[in-house]
Amino acid sequence: MALHFELVTPARLVRSEDVHMVVVPGAEGEFGVLEGHAPFMSTIRDGAVQVYKTAGGEPESIEVKGGFAEVGENGLTVLAEHVEG
Amino acid sequence: MASLKELKDRIGSVKSTQKITKAKQMVAAAKLRKAQAAAEAARPYAERLAKVMGSIATKVSGDSAPRLMRGTGSDQRHLLVVVNTDKGLCGGLNSNIVKEAKARARKLQAAGKDVTFYLVGKKGRAPLKREFANAIGEGFDTSAVRNIGFEEAEKIEVDLVARFNKGEFDVAHLIYPVFHSALAQDPTTQQLIPVPSPETAEASEAVVEYEPDEEAILTELLPRYVKTQIFGALLEREASEQGASMTAMDNATRNAGELIDKLTIKYNRSRQAAITTELIEIIAGAEAL
């Protein structure tokens, strides 16, 4: 049970991995995405995307700017213009 | 006939030219690899963004669509965004782009439209100015930037969208070279603003939730899409420039080699001729005694 998470910027594919959960700072509030999430699209405000590799583990946060998130059958895709770290 | 010394100097000068073209070719080859890698790395983002755009655009249509997609309702004033390189020594690349831009402009003018150019890169300015002196508008200078990146695309996009919102033009096309291989780079024209609705109108099978609503998302995505298109064009330009440069310099190096061979033969022949003449003189002199 894993969620496929992709973080893409114009310059490169930053992440493409299977994780447990990702918390995304959506434009209308943070939302967590687990495996099997319903199809969903949202713009993102500038902030940190938190990636939980395992349940209950420490999250890894990635700062993104100018982003957009899409949840589809293939998992979560975050398109961001700038990524720090 | 040129003297031996002249020939020798000539060979020397061609040799040093060959050294330069050879060096430039190797530099271009190395840079080409980098540029190609960059172009490839940018592809996933562009593909995904296009997909998302396509799926939303089918849901938002008509009057509710953002202005960037709907257009101004007229198509009188055209803006041609021409992406050229900043440096020469890349064969016919720039003149091909300019040719495409000119053809486009003439066609539009023949149809009674107003045409303005927005030039990115230095090399297109002079040839376009010769023919369309009054149509050259602003441009964006990329010559000071070593590694072209997303920031430049962003600046161009911001500038273009601001002009669009001010009502300076109705339709913008992007003209840039598409890199196929080191031998082939084709100038291509693509509509930039209003953003053309994607034709792949595949009805999404799943019910997708949007946050905020579709229109808000689309409004935010459109400038980003334009940005990505420009960024793609800049990357293509970079790869095309290096590819064309490599090919042109390879040819130049080969031509220099041929010229050197020819000159060397000529040099040897005249040296031999001089020796023969000298011998004949000596023999003739000895016989006369």
mmCIF file of C-alpha atoms in Angstrom:
data_model
loop_
_atom_site.group_PDB
_atom_site.id
_atom_site.type_symbol
_atom_site.label_atom_id
_atom_site.label_comp_id
_atom_site.label_asym_id
_atom_site.label_seq_id
_atom_site.Cartn_x
_atom_site.Cartn_y
_atom_site.Cartn_z
ATOM 1 C CA MET A 1 0.000 0.000 0.000
ATOM 2 C CA ALA A 2 1.831 2.912 -1.279
ATOM 3 C CA LEU A 3 1.115 6.174 -2.960
ATOM 4 C CA HIS A 4 3.046 7.061 -6.047
ATOM 5 C CA PHE A 5 4.301 10.584 -5.617
ATOM 6 C CA GLU A 6 5.881 12.716 -8.318
ATOM 7 C CA LEU A 7 7.287 16.190 -7.904
ATOM 8 C CA VAL A 8 8.099 17.873 -11.184
ATOM 9 C CA THR A 9 9.621 21.258 -11.994
ATOM 10 C CA PRO A 10 10.243 22.715 -15.437
ATOM 11 C CA ALA A 11 13.912 21.916 -15.070
ATOM 12 C CA ARG A 12 13.703 18.332 -13.905
ATOM 13 C CA LEU A 13 11.810 15.489 -12.315
ATOM 14 C CA VAL A 14 12.625 16.052 -8.659
ATOM 15 C CA ARG A 15 10.915 13.040 -7.115
ATOM 16 C CA SER A 16 9.295 9.933 -8.377
ATOM 17 C CA GLU A 17 8.805 7.418 -5.614
ATOM 18 C CA ASP A 18 6.325 5.400 -3.620
ATOM 19 C CA VAL A 19 5.480 6.902 -0.253
ATOM 20 C CA HIS A 20 2.933 6.446 2.482
ATOM 21 C CA MET A 21 1.335 9.875 2.545
ATOM 22 C CA VAL A 22 1.914 13.375 1.283
ATOM 23 C CA VAL A 23 0.515 16.516 2.888
ATOM 24 C CA VAL A 24 0.087 19.271 0.315
ATOM 25 C CA PRO A 25 -0.491 22.950 1.151
ATOM 26 C CA GLY A 26 -3.499 23.515 -1.070
ATOM 27 C CA ALA A 27 -4.787 26.972 -1.900
ATOM 28 C CA GLU A 28 -7.819 26.348 0.302
ATOM 29 C CA GLY A 29 -6.093 24.493 3.088
ATOM 30 C CA GLU A 30 -3.728 21.621 3.574
ATOM 31 C CA PHE A 31 -4.765 18.224 2.450
ATOM 32 C CA GLY A 32 -3.237 14.823 2.924
ATOM 33 C CA VAL A 33 -3.147 12.304 0.140
ATOM 34 C CA LEU A 34 -3.072 8.585 0.815
ATOM 35 C CA GLU A 35 -3.242 5.735 -1.612
ATOM 36 C CA GLY A 36 -6.596 5.416 -3.354
ATOM 37 C CA HIS A 37 -7.502 9.088 -3.032
ATOM 38 C CA ALA A 38 -10.358 10.252 -5.238
ATOM 39 C CA PRO A 39 -9.385 12.215 -8.375
ATOM 40 C CA PHE A 40 -8.652 15.736 -7.288
ATOM 41 C CA MET A 41 -7.033 18.890 -8.593
ATOM 42 C CA SER A 42 -5.935 21.895 -6.660
ATOM 43 C CA THR A 43 -3.648 24.851 -6.866
ATOM 44 C CA ILE A 44 -1.025 25.121 -4.179
ATOM 45 C CA ARG A 45 0.062 28.094 -2.180
ATOM 46 C CA ASP A 46 3.773 28.546 -1.581
ATOM 47 C CA GLY A 47 4.805 26.350 1.284
ATOM 48 C CA ALA A 48 6.159 22.994 2.299
ATOM 49 C CA VAL A 49 5.028 19.693 0.885
ATOM 50 C CA GLN A 50 5.413 17.065 3.573
ATOM 51 C CA VAL A 51 6.314 13.585 2.489
ATOM 52 C CA TYR A 52 5.734 10.704 4.898
ATOM 53 C CA LYS A 53 7.726 7.769 3.645
ATOM 54 C CA THR A 54 6.235 5.423 6.229
ATOM 55 C CA ALA A 55 3.224 5.586 8.479
ATOM 56 C CA GLY A 56 4.104 7.437 11.639
ATOM 57 C CA GLY A 57 7.588 8.289 10.418
ATOM 58 C CA GLU A 58 9.159 11.704 10.387
ATOM 59 C CA PRO A 59 7.998 13.775 7.432
ATOM 60 C CA GLU A 60 10.417 15.210 4.949
ATOM 61 C CA SER A 61 9.432 18.683 3.867
ATOM 62 C CA ILE A 62 10.116 20.201 0.472
ATOM 63 C CA GLU A 63 9.517 23.897 -0.128
ATOM 64 C CA VAL A 64 7.601 24.556 -3.320
ATOM 65 C CA LYS A 65 6.538 27.732 -5.053
ATOM 66 C CA GLY A 66 3.935 28.261 -7.713
ATOM 67 C CA GLY A 67 2.504 24.811 -7.683
ATOM 68 C CA PHE A 68 -0.350 22.668 -8.754
ATOM 69 C CA ALA A 69 -1.390 19.242 -7.514
ATOM 70 C CA GLU A 70 -3.226 16.513 -9.318
ATOM 71 C CA VAL A 71 -4.426 13.258 -7.861
ATOM 72 C CA GLY A 72 -5.289 10.666 -10.433
ATOM 73 C CA GLU A 73 -5.185 6.932 -10.879
ATOM 74 C CA ASN A 74 -1.419 7.014 -11.043
ATOM 75 C CA GLY A 75 -1.030 8.744 -7.723
ATOM 76 C CA LEU A 76 -0.161 12.278 -6.813
ATOM 77 C CA THR A 77 1.643 14.640 -9.165
ATOM 78 C CA VAL A 78 2.829 17.993 -7.917
ATOM 79 C CA LEU A 79 3.884 20.488 -10.571
ATOM 80 C CA ALA A 80 5.898 23.313 -9.085
ATOM 81 C CA GLU A 81 7.779 26.143 -10.699
ATOM 82 C CA HIS A 82 10.411 26.335 -7.995
ATOM 83 C CA VAL A 83 11.564 23.746 -5.526
ATOM 84 C CA GLU A 84 14.028 24.323 -2.747
ATOM 85 C CA GLY A 85 16.174 21.584 -1.371
ATOM 86 C CA MET B 1 52.281 32.467 -59.398
ATOM 87 C CA ALA B 2 52.441 33.014 -55.658
ATOM 88 C CA SER B 3 55.855 32.846 -54.161
ATOM 89 C CA LEU B 4 56.840 30.026 -51.874
ATOM 90 C CA LYS B 5 56.740 32.242 -48.845
ATOM 91 C CA GLU B 6 53.270 33.489 -49.659
ATOM 92 C CA LEU B 7 52.008 29.947 -50.031
ATOM 93 C CA LYS B 8 53.591 28.940 -46.765
ATOM 94 C CA ASP B 9 51.954 31.846 -44.958
ATOM 95 C CA ARG B 10 48.628 31.009 -46.507
ATOM 96 C CA ILE B 11 48.861 27.402 -45.329
ATOM 97 C CA GLY B 12 49.728 28.642 -41.865
ATOM 98 C CA SER B 13 46.737 30.939 -41.724
ATOM 99 C CA VAL B 14 44.306 28.283 -42.930
ATOM 100 C CA LYS B 15 45.764 25.917 -40.339
ATOM 101 C CA SER B 16 45.071 28.332 -37.518
ATOM 102 C CA THR B 17 41.541 28.904 -38.792
ATOM 103 C CA GLN B 18 41.071 25.161 -38.807
ATOM 104 C CA LYS B 19 42.231 25.012 -35.204
ATOM 105 C CA ILE B 20 39.576 27.538 -34.228
ATOM 106 C CA THR B 21 36.748 25.798 -36.059
ATOM 107 C CA LYS B 22 37.847 22.477 -34.650
ATOM 108 C CA ALA B 23 37.812 23.864 -31.117
ATOM 109 C CA LYS B 24 34.417 25.478 -31.645
ATOM 110 C CA GLN B 25 33.074 22.200 -32.952
ATOM 111 C CA MET B 26 34.224 20.308 -29.894
ATOM 112 C CA VAL B 27 32.807 22.934 -27.560
ATOM 113 C CA ALA B 28 29.492 22.796 -29.402
ATOM 114 C CA ALA B 29 29.423 19.023 -29.175
ATOM 115 C CA ALA B 30 29.920 19.149 -25.427
ATOM 116 C CA LYS B 31 27.334 21.876 -24.997
ATOM 117 C CA LEU B 32 24.895 20.045 -27.235
ATOM 118 C CA ARG B 33 24.894 17.096 -24.903
ATOM 119 C CA LYS B 34 24.094 19.382 -22.005
ATOM 120 C CA ALA B 35 21.398 21.232 -23.914
ATOM 121 C CA GLN B 36 19.771 17.997 -24.996
ATOM 122 C CA ALA B 37 19.765 16.716 -21.434
ATOM 123 C CA ALA B 38 18.129 19.948 -20.298
ATOM 124 C CA ALA B 39 15.502 19.717 -23.008
ATOM 125 C CA GLU B 40 14.759 16.158 -22.003
ATOM 126 C CA ALA B 41 14.542 17.018 -18.320
ATOM 127 C CA ALA B 42 11.939 19.662 -19.075
ATOM 128 C CA ARG B 43 9.680 17.283 -20.927
ATOM 129 C CA PRO B 44 7.841 15.607 -18.009
ATOM 130 C CA TYR B 45 6.649 18.954 -16.665
ATOM 131 C CA ALA B 46 5.436 20.156 -20.041
ATOM 132 C CA GLU B 47 3.667 16.885 -20.760
ATOM 133 C CA ARG B 48 1.879 16.758 -17.433
ATOM 134 C CA LEU B 49 0.898 20.388 -17.577
ATOM 135 C CA ALA B 50 -0.496 19.933 -21.073
ATOM 136 C CA LYS B 51 -2.488 16.937 -19.909
ATOM 137 C CA VAL B 52 -3.946 18.768 -16.947
ATOM 138 C CA MET B 53 -4.695 21.785 -19.118
ATOM 139 C CA GLY B 54 -6.440 19.617 -21.653
ATOM 140 C CA SER B 55 -8.663 17.955 -19.101
ATOM 141 C CA ILE B 56 -9.692 21.238 -17.485
ATOM 142 C CA ALA B 57 -10.097 23.163 -20.712
ATOM 143 C CA THR B 58 -12.738 20.740 -21.923
ATOM 144 C CA LYS B 59 -14.792 21.595 -18.866
ATOM 145 C CA VAL B 60 -14.466 25.342 -19.094
ATOM 146 C CA SER B 61 -15.561 26.853 -22.339
ATOM 147 C CA GLY B 62 -17.381 29.738 -23.869
ATOM 148 C CA ASP B 63 -17.597 33.036 -22.078
ATOM 149 C CA SER B 64 -16.503 31.721 -18.745
ATOM 150 C CA ALA B 65 -13.055 30.878 -20.093
ATOM 151 C CA PRO B 66 -10.259 33.224 -19.004
ATOM 152 C CA ARG B 67 -9.292 35.997 -21.385
ATOM 153 C CA LEU B 68 -5.921 34.410 -22.070
ATOM 154 C CA MET B 69 -7.755 31.514 -23.652
ATOM 155 C CA ARG B 70 -10.734 33.289 -25.110
ATOM 156 C CA GLY B 71 -8.700 36.006 -26.759
ATOM 157 C CA THR B 72 -9.740 39.589 -27.244
ATOM 158 C CA GLY B 73 -12.389 38.711 -29.752
ATOM 159 C CA SER B 74 -10.456 40.206 -32.633
ATOM 160 C CA ASP B 75 -7.445 39.021 -34.596
ATOM 161 C CA GLN B 76 -6.293 42.257 -36.107
ATOM 162 C CA ARG B 77 -3.014 42.857 -34.336
ATOM 163 C CA HIS B 78 -0.511 40.065 -34.436
ATOM 164 C CA LEU B 79 2.622 39.708 -32.408
ATOM 165 C CA LEU B 80 5.360 37.419 -33.646
ATOM 166 C CA VAL B 81 7.686 36.273 -30.914
ATOM 167 C CA VAL B 82 10.816 35.252 -32.791
ATOM 168 C CA VAL B 83 13.386 33.235 -30.896
ATOM 169 C CA ASN B 84 16.853 33.569 -32.391
ATOM 170 C CA THR B 85 20.266 32.776 -31.023
ATOM 171 C CA ASP B 86 22.637 35.358 -29.596
ATOM 172 C CA LYS B 87 25.740 34.099 -31.304
ATOM 173 C CA GLY B 88 26.540 33.301 -34.874
ATOM 174 C CA LEU B 89 28.741 30.536 -36.231
ATOM 175 C CA CYS B 90 25.815 28.180 -36.439
ATOM 176 C CA GLY B 91 25.245 27.819 -40.141
ATOM 177 C CA GLY B 92 21.877 28.655 -41.594
ATOM 178 C CA LEU B 93 19.946 28.337 -38.359
ATOM 179 C CA ASN B 94 19.195 32.004 -37.797
ATOM 180 C CA SER B 95 18.500 32.801 -41.413
ATOM 181 C CA ASN B 96 16.029 29.910 -41.523
ATOM 182 C CA ILE B 97 14.201 31.234 -38.487
ATOM 183 C CA VAL B 98 14.149 34.720 -39.963
ATOM 184 C CA LYS B 99 12.888 33.343 -43.253
ATOM 185 C CA GLU B 100 10.008 31.629 -41.485
ATOM 186 C CA ALA B 101 9.212 34.795 -39.530
ATOM 187 C CA LYS B 102 9.259 36.907 -42.683
ATOM 188 C CA ALA B 103 7.015 34.509 -44.553
ATOM 189 C CA ARG B 104 4.587 34.548 -41.651
ATOM 190 C CA ALA B 105 4.648 38.334 -41.425
ATOM 191 C CA ARG B 106 4.113 38.789 -45.152
ATOM 192 C CA LYS B 107 1.175 36.424 -45.124
ATOM 193 C CA LEU B 108 -0.428 38.298 -42.254
ATOM 194 C CA GLN B 109 0.217 41.658 -43.851
ATOM 195 C CA ALA B 110 -1.257 40.434 -47.111
ATOM 196 C CA ALA B 111 -4.371 39.533 -45.154
ATOM 197 C CA GLY B 112 -4.520 43.104 -43.901
ATOM 198 C CA LYS B 113 -3.344 42.445 -40.345
ATOM 199 C CA ASP B 114 -0.952 44.500 -38.288
ATOM 200 C CA VAL B 115 2.262 42.717 -37.433
ATOM 201 C CA THR B 116 4.723 43.500 -34.678
ATOM 202 C CA PHE B 117 7.811 41.544 -33.742
ATOM 203 C CA TYR B 118 8.998 40.674 -30.305
ATOM 204 C CA LEU B 119 12.550 39.472 -30.607
ATOM 205 C CA VAL B 120 14.300 37.111 -28.267
ATOM 206 C CA GLY B 121 17.998 36.766 -28.980
ATOM 207 C CA LYS B 122 20.211 39.099 -30.946
ATOM 208 C CA LYS B 123 20.642 37.517 -34.322
ATOM 209 C CA GLY B 124 17.195 38.125 -35.711
ATOM 210 C CA ARG B 125 17.159 41.866 -35.217
ATOM 211 C CA ALA B 126 19.266 43.054 -38.125
ATOM 212 C CA PRO B 127 17.740 40.972 -40.940
ATOM 213 C CA LEU B 128 14.183 41.601 -39.781
ATOM 214 C CA LYS B 129 14.800 45.287 -39.348
ATOM 215 C CA ARG B 130 15.918 45.557 -42.945
ATOM 216 C CA GLU B 131 12.532 44.496 -44.199
ATOM 217 C CA PHE B 132 10.146 45.420 -41.418
ATOM 218 C CA ALA B 133 11.786 48.509 -40.005
ATOM 219 C CA ASN B 134 8.607 49.828 -38.423
ATOM 220 C CA ALA B 135 7.361 46.562 -37.055
ATOM 221 C CA ILE B 136 10.208 45.818 -34.679
ATOM 222 C CA GLY B 137 8.893 46.231 -31.187
ATOM 223 C CA GLU B 138 10.509 45.392 -27.912
ATOM 224 C CA GLY B 139 12.550 42.320 -27.351
ATOM 225 C CA PHE B 140 14.184 40.315 -24.674
ATOM 226 C CA ASP B 141 17.933 40.185 -24.437
ATOM 227 C CA THR B 142 19.298 36.790 -23.508
ATOM 228 C CA SER B 143 22.896 37.477 -24.442
ATOM 229 C CA ALA B 144 23.981 38.206 -20.872
ATOM 230 C CA VAL B 145 22.661 34.906 -19.563
ATOM 231 C CA ARG B 146 25.016 31.984 -19.625
ATOM 232 C CA ASN B 147 22.650 29.184 -18.808
ATOM 233 C CA ILE B 148 19.205 29.920 -20.003
ATOM 234 C CA GLY B 149 16.715 28.870 -17.368
ATOM 235 C CA PHE B 150 13.145 29.072 -16.291
ATOM 236 C CA GLU B 151 13.637 32.585 -14.910
ATOM 237 C CA GLU B 152 14.137 33.981 -18.394
ATOM 238 C CA ALA B 153 11.024 32.248 -19.663
ATOM 239 C CA GLU B 154 9.178 33.676 -16.704
ATOM 240 C CA LYS B 155 10.313 37.215 -17.483
ATOM 241 C CA ILE B 156 9.315 36.913 -21.111
ATOM 242 C CA GLU B 157 5.919 35.507 -20.174
ATOM 243 C CA VAL B 158 5.251 38.254 -17.612
ATOM 244 C CA ASP B 159 6.176 40.858 -20.200
ATOM 245 C CA LEU B 160 4.007 39.303 -22.898
ATOM 246 C CA VAL B 161 0.964 38.813 -20.696
ATOM 247 C CA ALA B 162 1.232 42.391 -19.429
ATOM 248 C CA ARG B 163 1.269 43.605 -23.014
ATOM 249 C CA PHE B 164 -1.681 41.393 -23.836
ATOM 250 C CA ASN B 165 -3.647 42.738 -20.884
ATOM 251 C CA LYS B 166 -2.806 46.276 -21.910
ATOM 252 C CA GLY B 167 -4.282 45.430 -25.275
ATOM 253 C CA GLU B 168 -1.152 45.813 -27.380
ATOM 254 C CA PHE B 169 -1.915 42.759 -29.465
ATOM 255 C CA ASP B 170 -4.648 40.219 -30.053
ATOM 256 C CA VAL B 171 -2.781 37.128 -31.155
ATOM 257 C CA ALA B 172 0.766 36.046 -30.442
ATOM 258 C CA HIS B 173 2.708 33.389 -32.273
ATOM 259 C CA LEU B 174 5.965 31.879 -31.185
ATOM 260 C CA ILE B 175 8.561 31.153 -33.858
ATOM 261 C CA TYR B 176 11.469 29.013 -32.783
ATOM 262 C CA PRO B 177 13.689 26.232 -34.086
ATOM 263 C CA VAL B 178 12.782 22.667 -33.183
ATOM 264 C CA PHE B 179 15.771 20.455 -32.672
ATOM 265 C CA HIS B 180 15.533 17.174 -34.558
ATOM 266 C CA SER B 181 19.194 16.297 -34.844
ATOM 267 C CA ALA B 182 22.531 18.018 -35.252
ATOM 268 C CA LEU B 183 21.761 18.161 -38.966
ATOM 269 C CA ALA B 184 18.149 19.240 -38.895
ATOM 270 C CA GLN B 185 16.530 22.065 -36.962
ATOM 271 C CA ASP B 186 13.232 23.215 -38.340
ATOM 272 C CA PRO B 187 11.768 26.615 -37.595
ATOM 273 C CA THR B 188 8.283 26.154 -36.229
ATOM 274 C CA THR B 189 5.397 28.483 -35.571
ATOM 275 C CA GLN B 190 3.077 27.946 -32.700
ATOM 276 C CA GLN B 191 0.184 29.956 -31.392
ATOM 277 C CA LEU B 192 0.969 31.258 -27.933
ATOM 278 C CA ILE B 193 -1.822 33.668 -27.016
ATOM 279 C CA PRO B 194 -4.742 33.081 -26.941
ATOM 280 C CA VAL B 195 -3.844 29.651 -25.693
ATOM 281 C CA PRO B 196 -5.270 27.194 -28.208
ATOM 282 C CA SER B 197 -7.694 24.744 -26.667
ATOM 283 C CA PRO B 198 -6.156 21.318 -26.670
ATOM 284 C CA GLU B 199 -7.706 19.132 -29.297
ATOM 285 C CA THR B 200 -7.547 15.949 -27.336
ATOM 286 C CA ALA B 201 -11.003 16.358 -25.961
ATOM 287 C CA GLU B 202 -11.052 13.097 -24.127
ATOM 288 C CA ALA B 203 -13.841 13.074 -21.632
ATOM 289 C CA SER B 204 -12.239 12.156 -18.357
ATOM 290 C CA GLU B 205 -13.758 8.990 -17.064
ATOM 291 C CA ALA B 206 -13.488 9.837 -13.390
ATOM 292 C CA VAL B 207 -15.317 12.599 -11.598
ATOM 293 C CA VAL B 208 -12.592 14.985 -10.557
ATOM 294 C CA GLU B 209 -12.947 17.360 -7.688
ATOM 295 C CA TYR B 210 -11.515 20.831 -8.141
ATOM 296 C CA GLU B 211 -10.270 23.181 -5.493
ATOM 297 C CA PRO B 212 -10.945 26.083 -6.045
ATOM 298 C CA ASP B 213 -13.235 25.724 -9.086
ATOM 299 C CA GLU B 214 -12.194 24.852 -12.640
ATOM 300 C CA GLU B 215 -12.096 28.440 -13.826
ATOM 301 C CA ALA B 216 -9.867 29.600 -11.000
ATOM 302 C CA ILE B 217 -7.469 26.758 -11.666
ATOM 303 C CA LEU B 218 -7.469 27.418 -15.378
ATOM 304 C CA THR B 219 -6.832 31.111 -14.819
ATOM 305 C CA GLU B 220 -3.802 30.222 -12.806
ATOM 306 C CA LEU B 221 -2.607 27.497 -15.112
ATOM 307 C CA LEU B 222 -2.753 29.426 -18.373
ATOM 308 C CA PRO B 223 0.121 31.830 -17.706
ATOM 309 C CA ARG B 224 2.093 28.890 -16.455
ATOM 310 C CA TYR B 225 1.363 27.011 -19.632
ATOM 311 C CA VAL B 226 2.527 29.972 -21.722
ATOM 312 C CA LYS B 227 5.657 30.113 -19.611
ATOM 313 C CA THR B 228 6.336 26.458 -20.186
ATOM 314 C CA GLN B 229 5.931 26.902 -23.934
ATOM 315 C CA ILE B 230 8.438 29.731 -23.944
ATOM 316 C CA PHE B 231 10.793 27.760 -21.752
ATOM 317 C CA GLY B 232 10.514 24.846 -24.151
ATOM 318 C CA ALA B 233 11.271 27.137 -27.074
ATOM 319 C CA LEU B 234 14.333 28.512 -25.311
ATOM 320 C CA LEU B 235 15.624 25.025 -24.616
ATOM 321 C CA GLU B 236 15.008 23.988 -28.200
ATOM 322 C CA ARG B 237 16.865 27.055 -29.343
ATOM 323 C CA GLU B 238 19.805 26.190 -27.151
ATOM 324 C CA ALA B 239 20.009 22.640 -28.464
ATOM 325 C CA SER B 240 19.488 23.793 -32.056
ATOM 326 C CA GLU B 241 22.194 26.404 -31.776
ATOM 327 C CA GLN B 242 24.749 23.927 -30.522
ATOM 328 C CA GLY B 243 23.682 21.287 -33.012
ATOM 329 C CA ALA B 244 23.823 23.647 -35.958
ATOM 330 C CA SER B 245 27.084 25.076 -34.730
ATOM 331 C CA MET B 246 28.614 21.642 -34.438
ATOM 332 C CA THR B 247 27.611 20.721 -37.976
ATOM 333 C CA ALA B 248 28.718 24.038 -39.429
ATOM 334 C CA MET B 249 32.059 23.892 -37.690
ATOM 335 C CA ASP B 250 32.572 20.290 -38.723
ATOM 336 C CA ASN B 251 32.086 21.351 -42.328
ATOM 337 C CA ALA B 252 34.385 24.305 -41.891
ATOM 338 C CA THR B 253 37.072 22.109 -40.403
ATOM 339 C CA ARG B 254 36.791 19.672 -43.280
ATOM 340 C CA ASN B 255 36.900 22.442 -45.858
ATOM 341 C CA ALA B 256 39.964 23.914 -44.206
ATOM 342 C CA GLY B 257 41.589 20.483 -44.358
ATOM 343 C CA GLU B 258 40.868 20.217 -48.069
ATOM 344 C CA LEU B 259 42.212 23.688 -48.669
ATOM 345 C CA ILE B 260 45.365 22.885 -46.759
ATOM 346 C CA ASP B 261 45.897 19.737 -48.848
ATOM 347 C CA LYS B 262 45.461 21.694 -52.051
ATOM 348 C CA LEU B 263 47.780 24.447 -50.944
ATOM 349 C CA THR B 264 50.357 21.940 -49.805
ATOM 350 C CA ILE B 265 50.362 20.280 -53.219
ATOM 351 C CA LYS B 266 50.705 23.675 -54.840
ATOM 352 C CA TYR B 267 53.529 24.562 -52.478
ATOM 353 C CA ASN B 268 55.395 21.340 -53.193
ATOM 354 C CA ARG B 269 54.930 21.739 -56.922
ATOM 355 C CA SER B 270 56.287 25.257 -56.999
ATOM 356 C CA ARG B 271 59.193 24.263 -54.809
ATOM 357 C CA GLN B 272 59.975 21.403 -57.175
ATOM 358 C CA ALA B 273 59.609 23.751 -60.140
ATOM 359 C CA ALA B 274 62.064 26.157 -58.535
ATOM 360 C CA ILE B 275 64.565 23.353 -57.971
ATOM 361 C CA THR B 276 64.180 22.103 -61.534
ATOM 362 C CA THR B 277 64.698 25.577 -62.923
ATOM 363 C CA GLU B 278 67.797 25.956 -60.824
ATOM 364 C CA LEU B 279 69.158 22.603 -62.021
ATOM 365 C CA ILE B 280 68.493 23.472 -65.662
ATOM 366 C CA GLU B 281 70.334 26.725 -65.188
ATOM 367 C CA ILE B 282 73.353 24.956 -63.688
ATOM 368 C CA ILE B 283 73.409 22.310 -66.411
ATOM 369 C CA ALA B 284 73.022 24.888 -69.132
ATOM 370 C CA GLY B 285 75.826 26.876 -67.565
ATOM 371 C CA ALA B 286 78.110 23.830 -67.391
ATOM 372 C CA GLU B 287 77.382 22.914 -71.002
ATOM 373 C CA ALA B 288 78.251 26.381 -72.181
ATOM 374 C CA LEU B 289 81.777 26.017 -70.817
#
